CSV table of C-alpha atoms in Angstrom, one decimal:
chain,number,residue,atom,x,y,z
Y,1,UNK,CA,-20.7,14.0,-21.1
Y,2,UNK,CA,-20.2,14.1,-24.8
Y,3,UNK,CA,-18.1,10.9,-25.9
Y,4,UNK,CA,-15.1,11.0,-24.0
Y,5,UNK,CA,-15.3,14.7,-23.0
Y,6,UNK,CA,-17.2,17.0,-20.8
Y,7,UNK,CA,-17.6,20.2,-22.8
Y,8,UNK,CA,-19.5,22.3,-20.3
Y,9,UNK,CA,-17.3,24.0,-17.1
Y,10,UNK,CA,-18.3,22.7,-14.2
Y,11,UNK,CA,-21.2,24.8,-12.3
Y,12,UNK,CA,-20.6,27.6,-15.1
Y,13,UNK,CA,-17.0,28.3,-13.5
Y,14,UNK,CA,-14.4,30.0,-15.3
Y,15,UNK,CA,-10.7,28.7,-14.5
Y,16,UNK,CA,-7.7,30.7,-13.6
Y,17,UNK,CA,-4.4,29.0,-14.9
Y,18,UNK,CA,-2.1,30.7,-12.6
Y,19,UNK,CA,-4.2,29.2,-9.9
Y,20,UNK,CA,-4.2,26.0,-11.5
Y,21,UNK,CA,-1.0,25.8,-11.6
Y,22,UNK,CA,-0.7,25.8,-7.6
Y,23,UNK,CA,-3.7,23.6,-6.8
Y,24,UNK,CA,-1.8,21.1,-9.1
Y,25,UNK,CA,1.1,21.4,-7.2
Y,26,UNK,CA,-0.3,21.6,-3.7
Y,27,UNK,CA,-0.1,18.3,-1.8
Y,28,UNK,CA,-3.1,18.6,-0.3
Y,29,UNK,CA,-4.8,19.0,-3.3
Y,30,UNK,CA,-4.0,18.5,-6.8
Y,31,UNK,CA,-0.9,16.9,-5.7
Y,32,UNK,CA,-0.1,15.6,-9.4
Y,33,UNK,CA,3.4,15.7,-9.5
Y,34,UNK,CA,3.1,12.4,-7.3
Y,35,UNK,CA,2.7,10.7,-10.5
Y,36,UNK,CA,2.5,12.5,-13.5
Y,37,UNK,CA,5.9,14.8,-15.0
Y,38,UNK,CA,4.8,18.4,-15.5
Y,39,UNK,CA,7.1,20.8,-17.8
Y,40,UNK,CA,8.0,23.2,-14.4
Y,41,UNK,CA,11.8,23.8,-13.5
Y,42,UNK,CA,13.2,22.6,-10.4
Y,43,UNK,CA,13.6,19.9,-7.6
Y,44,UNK,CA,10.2,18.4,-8.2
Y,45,UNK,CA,10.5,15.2,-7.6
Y,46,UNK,CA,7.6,14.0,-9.7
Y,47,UNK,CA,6.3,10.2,-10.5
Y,48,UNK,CA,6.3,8.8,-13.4
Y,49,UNK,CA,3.0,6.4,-12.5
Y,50,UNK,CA,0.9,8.4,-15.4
Y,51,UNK,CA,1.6,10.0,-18.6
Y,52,UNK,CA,3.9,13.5,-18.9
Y,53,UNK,CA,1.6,16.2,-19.1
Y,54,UNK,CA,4.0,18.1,-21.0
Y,55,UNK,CA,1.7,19.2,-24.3
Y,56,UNK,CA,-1.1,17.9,-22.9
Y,57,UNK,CA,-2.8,21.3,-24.1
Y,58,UNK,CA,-2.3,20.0,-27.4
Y,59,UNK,CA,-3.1,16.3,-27.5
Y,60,UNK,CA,-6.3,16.9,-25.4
Y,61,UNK,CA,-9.2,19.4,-25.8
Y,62,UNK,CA,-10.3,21.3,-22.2
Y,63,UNK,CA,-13.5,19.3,-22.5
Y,64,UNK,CA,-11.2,15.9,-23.0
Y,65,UNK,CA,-9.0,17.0,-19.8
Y,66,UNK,CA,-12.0,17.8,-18.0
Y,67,UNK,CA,-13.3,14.2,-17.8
Y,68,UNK,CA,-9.9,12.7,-16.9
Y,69,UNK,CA,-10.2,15.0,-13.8
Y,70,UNK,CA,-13.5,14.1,-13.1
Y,71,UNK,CA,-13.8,10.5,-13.4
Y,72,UNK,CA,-11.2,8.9,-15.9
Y,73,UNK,CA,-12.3,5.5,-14.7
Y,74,UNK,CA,-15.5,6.2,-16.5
Y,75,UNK,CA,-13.8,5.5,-20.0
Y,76,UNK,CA,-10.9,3.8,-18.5
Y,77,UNK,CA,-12.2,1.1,-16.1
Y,78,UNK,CA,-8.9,0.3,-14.7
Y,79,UNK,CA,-7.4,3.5,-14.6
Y,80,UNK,CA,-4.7,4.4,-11.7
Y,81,UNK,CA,-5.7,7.9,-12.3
Y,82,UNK,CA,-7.9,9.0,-9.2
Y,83,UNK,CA,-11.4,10.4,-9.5
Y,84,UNK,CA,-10.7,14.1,-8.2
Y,85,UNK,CA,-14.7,15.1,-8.7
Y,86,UNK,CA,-17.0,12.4,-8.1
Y,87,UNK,CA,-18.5,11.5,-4.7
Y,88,UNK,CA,-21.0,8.9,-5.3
Y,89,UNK,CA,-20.5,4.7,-5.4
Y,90,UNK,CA,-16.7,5.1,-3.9
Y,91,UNK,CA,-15.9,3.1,-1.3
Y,92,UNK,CA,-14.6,3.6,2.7
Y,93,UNK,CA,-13.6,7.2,2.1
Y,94,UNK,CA,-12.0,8.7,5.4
Y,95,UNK,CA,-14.2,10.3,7.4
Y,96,UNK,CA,-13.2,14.2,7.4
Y,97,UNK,CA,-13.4,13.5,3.0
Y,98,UNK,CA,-16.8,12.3,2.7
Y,99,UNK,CA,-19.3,13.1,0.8
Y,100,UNK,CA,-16.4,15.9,-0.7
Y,101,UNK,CA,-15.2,15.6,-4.3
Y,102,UNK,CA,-11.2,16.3,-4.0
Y,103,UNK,CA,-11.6,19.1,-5.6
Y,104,UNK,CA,-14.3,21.7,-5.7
Y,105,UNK,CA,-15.9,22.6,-9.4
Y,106,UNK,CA,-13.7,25.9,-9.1
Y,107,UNK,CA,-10.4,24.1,-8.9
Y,108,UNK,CA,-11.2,21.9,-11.6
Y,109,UNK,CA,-11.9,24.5,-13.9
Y,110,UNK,CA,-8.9,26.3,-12.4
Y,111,UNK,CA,-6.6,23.4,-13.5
Y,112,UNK,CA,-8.2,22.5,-16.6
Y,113,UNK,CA,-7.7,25.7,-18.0
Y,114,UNK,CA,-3.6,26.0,-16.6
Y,115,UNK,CA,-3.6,22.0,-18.4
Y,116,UNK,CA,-4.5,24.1,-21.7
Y,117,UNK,CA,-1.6,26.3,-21.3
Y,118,UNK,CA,0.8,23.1,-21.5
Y,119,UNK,CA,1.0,23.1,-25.4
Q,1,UNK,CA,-22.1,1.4,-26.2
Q,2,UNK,CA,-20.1,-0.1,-28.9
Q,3,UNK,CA,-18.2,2.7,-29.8
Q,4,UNK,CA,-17.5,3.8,-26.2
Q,5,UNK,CA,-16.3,0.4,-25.7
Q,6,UNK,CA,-13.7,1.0,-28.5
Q,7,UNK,CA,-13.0,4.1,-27.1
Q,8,UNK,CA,-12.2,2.5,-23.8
Q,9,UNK,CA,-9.8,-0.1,-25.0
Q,10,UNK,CA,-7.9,2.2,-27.2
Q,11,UNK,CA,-7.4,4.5,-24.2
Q,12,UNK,CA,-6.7,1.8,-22.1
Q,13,UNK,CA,-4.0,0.6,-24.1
Q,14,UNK,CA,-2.5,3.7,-25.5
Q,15,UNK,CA,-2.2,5.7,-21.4
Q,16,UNK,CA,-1.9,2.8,-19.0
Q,17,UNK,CA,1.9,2.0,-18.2
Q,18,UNK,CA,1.1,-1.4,-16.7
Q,19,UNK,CA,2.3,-4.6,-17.0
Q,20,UNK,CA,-0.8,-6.7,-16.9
Q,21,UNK,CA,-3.3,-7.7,-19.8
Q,22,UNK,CA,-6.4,-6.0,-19.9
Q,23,UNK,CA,-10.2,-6.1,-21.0
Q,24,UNK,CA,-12.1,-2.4,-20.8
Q,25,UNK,CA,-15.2,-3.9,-18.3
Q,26,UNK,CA,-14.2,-7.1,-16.9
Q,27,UNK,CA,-12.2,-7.9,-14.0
Q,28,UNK,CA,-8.4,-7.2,-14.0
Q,29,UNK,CA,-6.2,-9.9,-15.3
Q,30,UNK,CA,-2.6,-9.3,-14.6
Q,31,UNK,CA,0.0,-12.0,-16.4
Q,32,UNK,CA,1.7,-14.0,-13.9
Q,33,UNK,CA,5.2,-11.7,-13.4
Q,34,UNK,CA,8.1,-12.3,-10.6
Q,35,UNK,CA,7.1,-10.3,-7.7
Q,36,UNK,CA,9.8,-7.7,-6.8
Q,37,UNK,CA,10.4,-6.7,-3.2
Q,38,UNK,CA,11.0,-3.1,-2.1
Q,39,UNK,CA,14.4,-4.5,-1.0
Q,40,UNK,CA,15.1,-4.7,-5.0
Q,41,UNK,CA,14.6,-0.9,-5.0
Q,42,UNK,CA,16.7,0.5,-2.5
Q,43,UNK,CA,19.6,2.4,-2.7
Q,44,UNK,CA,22.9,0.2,-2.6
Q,45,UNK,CA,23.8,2.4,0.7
Q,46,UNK,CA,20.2,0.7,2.3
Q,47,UNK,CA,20.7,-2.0,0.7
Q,48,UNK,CA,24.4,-2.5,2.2
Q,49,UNK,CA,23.1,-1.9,5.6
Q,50,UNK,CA,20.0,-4.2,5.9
Q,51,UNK,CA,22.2,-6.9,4.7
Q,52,UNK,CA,24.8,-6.3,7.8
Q,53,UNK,CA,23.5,-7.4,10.9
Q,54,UNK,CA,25.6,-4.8,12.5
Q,55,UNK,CA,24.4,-1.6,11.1
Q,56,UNK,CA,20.6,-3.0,10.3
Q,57,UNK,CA,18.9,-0.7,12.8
Q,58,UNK,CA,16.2,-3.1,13.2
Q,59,UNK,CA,18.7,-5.6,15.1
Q,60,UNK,CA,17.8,-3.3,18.1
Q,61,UNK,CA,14.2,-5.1,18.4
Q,62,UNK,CA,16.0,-8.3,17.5
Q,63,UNK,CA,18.4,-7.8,20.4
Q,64,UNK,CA,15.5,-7.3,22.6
Q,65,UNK,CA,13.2,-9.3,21.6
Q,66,UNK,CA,15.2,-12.0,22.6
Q,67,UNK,CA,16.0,-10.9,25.8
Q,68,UNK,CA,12.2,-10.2,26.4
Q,69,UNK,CA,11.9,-14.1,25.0
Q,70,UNK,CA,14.4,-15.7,27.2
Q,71,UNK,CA,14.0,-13.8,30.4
Q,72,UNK,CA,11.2,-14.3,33.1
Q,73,UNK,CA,8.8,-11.2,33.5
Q,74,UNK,CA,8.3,-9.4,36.4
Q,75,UNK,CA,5.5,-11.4,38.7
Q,76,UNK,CA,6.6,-14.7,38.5
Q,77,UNK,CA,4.9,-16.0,35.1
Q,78,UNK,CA,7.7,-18.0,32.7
Q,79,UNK,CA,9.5,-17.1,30.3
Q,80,UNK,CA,8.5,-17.6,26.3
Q,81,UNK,CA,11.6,-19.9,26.6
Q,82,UNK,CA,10.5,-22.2,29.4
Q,83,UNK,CA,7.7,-23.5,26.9
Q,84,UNK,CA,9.5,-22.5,23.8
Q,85,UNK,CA,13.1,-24.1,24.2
Q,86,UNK,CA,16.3,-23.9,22.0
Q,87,UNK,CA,14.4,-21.1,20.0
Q,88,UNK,CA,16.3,-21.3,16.6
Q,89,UNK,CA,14.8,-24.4,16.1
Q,90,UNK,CA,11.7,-24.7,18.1
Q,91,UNK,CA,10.5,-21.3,16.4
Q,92,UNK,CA,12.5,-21.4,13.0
Q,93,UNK,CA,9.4,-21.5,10.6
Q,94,UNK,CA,6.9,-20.4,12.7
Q,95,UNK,CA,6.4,-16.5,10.9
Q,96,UNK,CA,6.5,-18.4,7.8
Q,97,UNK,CA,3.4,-20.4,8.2
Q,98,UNK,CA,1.0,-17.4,9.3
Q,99,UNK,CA,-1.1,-16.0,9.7
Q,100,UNK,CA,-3.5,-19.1,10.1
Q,101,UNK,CA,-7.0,-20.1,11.7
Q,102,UNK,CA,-6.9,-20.6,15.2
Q,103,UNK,CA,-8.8,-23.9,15.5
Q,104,UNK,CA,-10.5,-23.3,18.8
Q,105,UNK,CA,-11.4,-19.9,18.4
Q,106,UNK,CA,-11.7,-20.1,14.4
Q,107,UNK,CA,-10.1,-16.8,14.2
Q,108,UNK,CA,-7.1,-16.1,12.0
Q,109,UNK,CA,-3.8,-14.9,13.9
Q,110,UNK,CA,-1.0,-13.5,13.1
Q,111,UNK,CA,2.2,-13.4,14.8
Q,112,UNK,CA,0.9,-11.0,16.6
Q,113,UNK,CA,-1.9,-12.6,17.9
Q,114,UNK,CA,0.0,-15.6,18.5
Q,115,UNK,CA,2.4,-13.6,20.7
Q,116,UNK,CA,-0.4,-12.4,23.0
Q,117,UNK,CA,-2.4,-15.1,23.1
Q,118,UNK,CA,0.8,-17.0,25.1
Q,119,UNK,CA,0.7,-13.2,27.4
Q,120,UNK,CA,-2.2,-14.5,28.1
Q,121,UNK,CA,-3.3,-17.8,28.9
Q,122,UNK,CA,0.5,-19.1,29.5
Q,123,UNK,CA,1.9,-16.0,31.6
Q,124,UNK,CA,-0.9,-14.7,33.0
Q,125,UNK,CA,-0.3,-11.1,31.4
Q,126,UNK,CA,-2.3,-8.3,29.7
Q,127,UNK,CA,-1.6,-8.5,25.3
Q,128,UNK,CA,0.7,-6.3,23.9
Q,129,UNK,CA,-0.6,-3.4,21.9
Q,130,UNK,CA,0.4,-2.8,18.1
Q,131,UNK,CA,3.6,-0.7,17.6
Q,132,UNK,CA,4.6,-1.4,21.4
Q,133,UNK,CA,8.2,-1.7,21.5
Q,134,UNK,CA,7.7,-5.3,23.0
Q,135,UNK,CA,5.7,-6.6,20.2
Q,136,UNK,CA,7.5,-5.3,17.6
Q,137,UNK,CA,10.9,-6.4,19.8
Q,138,UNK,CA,8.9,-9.8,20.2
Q,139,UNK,CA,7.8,-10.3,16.6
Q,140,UNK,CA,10.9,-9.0,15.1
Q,141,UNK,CA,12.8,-11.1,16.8
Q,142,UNK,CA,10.9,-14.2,15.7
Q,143,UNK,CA,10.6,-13.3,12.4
Q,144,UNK,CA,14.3,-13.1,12.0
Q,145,UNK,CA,14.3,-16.6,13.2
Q,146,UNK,CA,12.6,-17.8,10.0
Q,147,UNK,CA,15.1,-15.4,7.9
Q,148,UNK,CA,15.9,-17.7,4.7
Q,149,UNK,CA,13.0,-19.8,5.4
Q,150,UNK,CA,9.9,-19.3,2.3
Q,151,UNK,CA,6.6,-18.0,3.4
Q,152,UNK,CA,4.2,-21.4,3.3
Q,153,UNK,CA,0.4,-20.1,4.7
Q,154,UNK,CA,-2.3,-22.5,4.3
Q,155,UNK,CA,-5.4,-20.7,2.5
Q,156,UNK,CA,-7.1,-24.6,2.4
Q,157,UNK,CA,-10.3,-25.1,4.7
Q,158,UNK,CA,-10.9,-22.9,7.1
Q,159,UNK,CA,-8.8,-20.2,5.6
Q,160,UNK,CA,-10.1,-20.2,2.3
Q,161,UNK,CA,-12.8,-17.5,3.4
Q,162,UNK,CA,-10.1,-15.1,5.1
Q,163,UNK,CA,-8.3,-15.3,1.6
Q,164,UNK,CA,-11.2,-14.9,-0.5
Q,165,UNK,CA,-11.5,-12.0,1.8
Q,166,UNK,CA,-8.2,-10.7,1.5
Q,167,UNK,CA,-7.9,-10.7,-2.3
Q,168,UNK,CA,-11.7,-8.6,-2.1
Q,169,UNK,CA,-10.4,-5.9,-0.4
Q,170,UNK,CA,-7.1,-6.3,-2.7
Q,171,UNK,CA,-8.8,-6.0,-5.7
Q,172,UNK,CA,-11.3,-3.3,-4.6
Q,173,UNK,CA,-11.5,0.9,-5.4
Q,174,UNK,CA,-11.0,2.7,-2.1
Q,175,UNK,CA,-11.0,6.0,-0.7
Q,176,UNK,CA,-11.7,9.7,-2.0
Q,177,UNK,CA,-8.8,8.6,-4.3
Q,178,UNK,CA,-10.7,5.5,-5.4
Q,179,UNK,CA,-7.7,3.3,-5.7
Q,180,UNK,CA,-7.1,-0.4,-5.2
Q,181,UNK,CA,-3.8,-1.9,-4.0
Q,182,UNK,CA,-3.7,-4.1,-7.2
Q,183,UNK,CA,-3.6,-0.4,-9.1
Q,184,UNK,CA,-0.5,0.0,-7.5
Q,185,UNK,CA,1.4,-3.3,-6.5
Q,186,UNK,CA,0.2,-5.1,-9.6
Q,187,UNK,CA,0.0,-2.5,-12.4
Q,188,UNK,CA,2.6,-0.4,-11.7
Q,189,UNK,CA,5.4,-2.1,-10.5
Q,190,UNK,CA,8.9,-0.6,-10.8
Q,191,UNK,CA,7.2,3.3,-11.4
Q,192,UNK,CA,7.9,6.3,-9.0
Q,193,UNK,CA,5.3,7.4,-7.1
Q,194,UNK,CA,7.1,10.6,-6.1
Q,195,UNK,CA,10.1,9.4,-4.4
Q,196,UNK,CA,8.9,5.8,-4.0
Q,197,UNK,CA,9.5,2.7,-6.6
Q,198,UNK,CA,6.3,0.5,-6.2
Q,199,UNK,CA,7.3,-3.0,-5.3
Q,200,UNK,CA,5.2,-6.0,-5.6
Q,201,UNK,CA,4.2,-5.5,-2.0
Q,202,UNK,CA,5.9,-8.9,-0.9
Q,203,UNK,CA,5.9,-9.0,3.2
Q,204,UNK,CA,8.8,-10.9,3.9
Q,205,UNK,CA,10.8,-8.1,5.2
Q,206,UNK,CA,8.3,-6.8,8.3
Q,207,UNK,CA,8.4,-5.2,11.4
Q,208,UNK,CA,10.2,-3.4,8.8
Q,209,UNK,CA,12.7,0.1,10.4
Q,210,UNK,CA,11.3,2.8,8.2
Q,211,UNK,CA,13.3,5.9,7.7
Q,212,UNK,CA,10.0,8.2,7.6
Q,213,UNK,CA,8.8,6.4,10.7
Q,214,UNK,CA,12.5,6.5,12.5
Q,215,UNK,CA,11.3,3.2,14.0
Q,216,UNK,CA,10.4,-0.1,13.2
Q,217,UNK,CA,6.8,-1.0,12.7
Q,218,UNK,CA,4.1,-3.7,12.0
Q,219,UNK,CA,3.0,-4.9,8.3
Q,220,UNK,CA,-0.8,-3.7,9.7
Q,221,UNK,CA,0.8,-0.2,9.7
Q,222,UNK,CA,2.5,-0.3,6.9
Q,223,UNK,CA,-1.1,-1.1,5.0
Q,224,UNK,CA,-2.2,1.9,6.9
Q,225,UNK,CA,0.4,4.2,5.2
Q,226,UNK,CA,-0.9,3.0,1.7
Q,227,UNK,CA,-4.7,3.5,3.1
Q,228,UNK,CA,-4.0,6.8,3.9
Q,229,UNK,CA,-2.5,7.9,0.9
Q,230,UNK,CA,-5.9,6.8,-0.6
Q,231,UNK,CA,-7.6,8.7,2.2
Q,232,UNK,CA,-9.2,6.0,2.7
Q,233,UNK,CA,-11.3,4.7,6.1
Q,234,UNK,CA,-8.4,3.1,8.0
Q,235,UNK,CA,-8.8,-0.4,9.5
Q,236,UNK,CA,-8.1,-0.8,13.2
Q,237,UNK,CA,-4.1,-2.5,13.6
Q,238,UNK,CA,-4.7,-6.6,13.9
Q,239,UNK,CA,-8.0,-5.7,12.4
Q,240,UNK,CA,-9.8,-9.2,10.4
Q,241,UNK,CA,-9.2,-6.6,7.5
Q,242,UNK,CA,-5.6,-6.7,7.6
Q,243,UNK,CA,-5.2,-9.8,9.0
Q,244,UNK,CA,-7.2,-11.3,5.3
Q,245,UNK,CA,-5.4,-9.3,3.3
Q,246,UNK,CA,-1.6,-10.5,5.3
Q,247,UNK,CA,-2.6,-14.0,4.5
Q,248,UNK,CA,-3.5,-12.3,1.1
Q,249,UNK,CA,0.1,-10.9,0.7
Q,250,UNK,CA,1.5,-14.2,2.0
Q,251,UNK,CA,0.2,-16.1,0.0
Q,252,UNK,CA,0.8,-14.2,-2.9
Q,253,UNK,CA,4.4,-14.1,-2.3
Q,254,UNK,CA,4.7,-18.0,-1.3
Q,255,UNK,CA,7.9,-19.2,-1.3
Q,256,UNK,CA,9.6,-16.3,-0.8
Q,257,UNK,CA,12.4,-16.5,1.4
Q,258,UNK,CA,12.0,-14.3,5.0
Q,259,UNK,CA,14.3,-11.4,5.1
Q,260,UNK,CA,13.2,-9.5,8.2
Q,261,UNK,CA,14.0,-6.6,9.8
Q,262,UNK,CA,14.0,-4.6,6.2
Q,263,UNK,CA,14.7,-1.3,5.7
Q,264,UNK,CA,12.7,1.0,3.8
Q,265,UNK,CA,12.8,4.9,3.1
């Protein structure tokens, strides 16, 4: 971690926008529409909880948006925005998410790069 | 350090949409703001309905929760009402001033608790299980008889550690998520999450006839909704978790008139 960035992909992997773009989506997963506005057509329902993420490609480098996935609360102490890769020092997680980040280093990079694409 | 720490406050400051003040590495301290209630957020059409004792779909538990009160049970043991006479006055008040420490036992109980513990040593009868028609029927329908009245919990004395308690596991991250409840019911009141508008989490309005649950249920399993969507650990229903952090809520929204059974999406 490099000020308020992480500039290296996670485990080396190289992301896949397209499939980005569904992790964010999925429910089970990403599910980021539940608070954040994301510049997609249809009955999406989203939240409004966290910022638009419409030209987030712009505002933020991949490395910046790579650390908000990670762990935002690390430069944002009280930060609503969950942690989707960190497993260590949280607190009663459910037992079939233990010791699991919410998403794998794949999917982040996978979402990172289709963040990018919003510009 | 020092720059990080710049960092930190400008991003807090520019990103978070929250009404509360904020230092980057000390503890949260949120302004002292009205609480809103989830009934402030409903549609007018919900709204209409939990306000007309008619339609409220809740009623139903009212309705038998005070036959269940006034009739003798099955076996011989009396009725709630042989102790408990001329209920709208003998019990009026009652779910407004717990949950609350149980001097013999040194427990806090809820309405809940309090229900059963009468099953028990006055009737003779096995307790009630969470989310059993008959307790919500039971606590419904006593909690309606304090409708209007303000919720007055005592966290003096003995409570003092439950509340402490309570406003601990309020205030703490949770879950793969790694959320708190004050995240949500303090920071970011009046935002959607998804469909929802996030109240002030004020309980005045539980057993509460949920559309997504097509039934009524407890205040313990409404905390268990919000746990979940944290995946967090869950805590057991009438758990000393939830029963701090119901005094918590209580006593976060004193005053606050009773206005139970609501209805929420």
């Amino acid at each position: 971690m490099a000020g308020d960035a992480i500039d290296t992909p996670l485990g080396g992997a190289t992301g896949d926008g397209s499939r980005g773009r569904d992790i964010a989506l999925d429910r089970g997963k990403g599910n980021c529409l539940i608070c954040h506005r994301v510049p997609i057509e249809g009955e999406l329902f989203p939240g409004d909880v966290g910022p638009d993420l419409s030209g987030i490609g712009a505002r933020l480098t991949a490395g910046q948006i790579r650390l908000r996935l990670v762990d935002q609360s690390v430069i944002a102490p009280l930060t609503l925005m969950p942690s989707y890769y960190r497993v260590d020092g949280l607190r009663r997680v459910g037992e079939q998410f233990r010791g699991k980040p919410v998403l794998t280093a794949q999917e982040i990079e996978d979402v990172v790069a289709w963040l990018q694409t919003l510009r | 350090m020092g720059g990080l720490r710049v960092l930190c406050i400008a991003i807090v400051l520019i990103h978070s949409h929250t009404i509360g003040a904020f230092a980057a590495d000390g503890p949260l301290r949120v302004e002292a703001q009205p609480l809103r209630s989830a009934s402030e957020f409903l549609s007018p059409a919900l709204r209409a309905e939990q306000a007309d004792p008619i339609r409220n779909r809740g009623m139903l538990w009212v309705e038998q929760g005070e036959r269940l009160f006034t009739q003798p049970p099955p076996g011989g043991a009396p009725s709630c009402a042989t102790c408990h006479a001329r209920a709208e006055t003998s019990m009026r008040g009652v779910a407004a001033r717990l949950p609350a420490v149980d001097a013999a036992s040194g427990q806090l109980v809820n309405l809940e608790g309090r229900v059963n513990e009468c099953r028990i040593v006055r009737q003779s009868l096995p307790p009630l299980d969470y989310e059993t028609d008959e307790l919500l029927a039971l606590t419904a329908y006593l909690t309606a008889l304090s409708n209007g009245e303000p919720l007055a919990v005592s966290i003096d004395g003995p409570a003092s550690a439950f509340y402490a308690y309570g406003q601990q596991l309020w205030n703490e991250r949770q879950g793969q998520l790694n959320v708190a409840c004050t995240q949500c019911h303090d920071q970011s009141v009046g935002r959607k999450l998804r469909g929802d508008t996030i109240s002030s989490a004020v309980p005045t309005g539980y057993p509460a006839y949920r559309l997504e649950w097509q039934t009524l249920g407890s205040l313990h399993r409404r905390l268990r909704a919000c746990q979940l969507g944290v995946r967090a650990q869950l805590f057991e229903l009438g758990s000393r978790e939830y029963l701090a952090l119901e005094l918590y809520l209580k006593s976060r929204a004193r005053r606050h008139p009773i206005d139970a059974p609501a209805l929420r999406r």
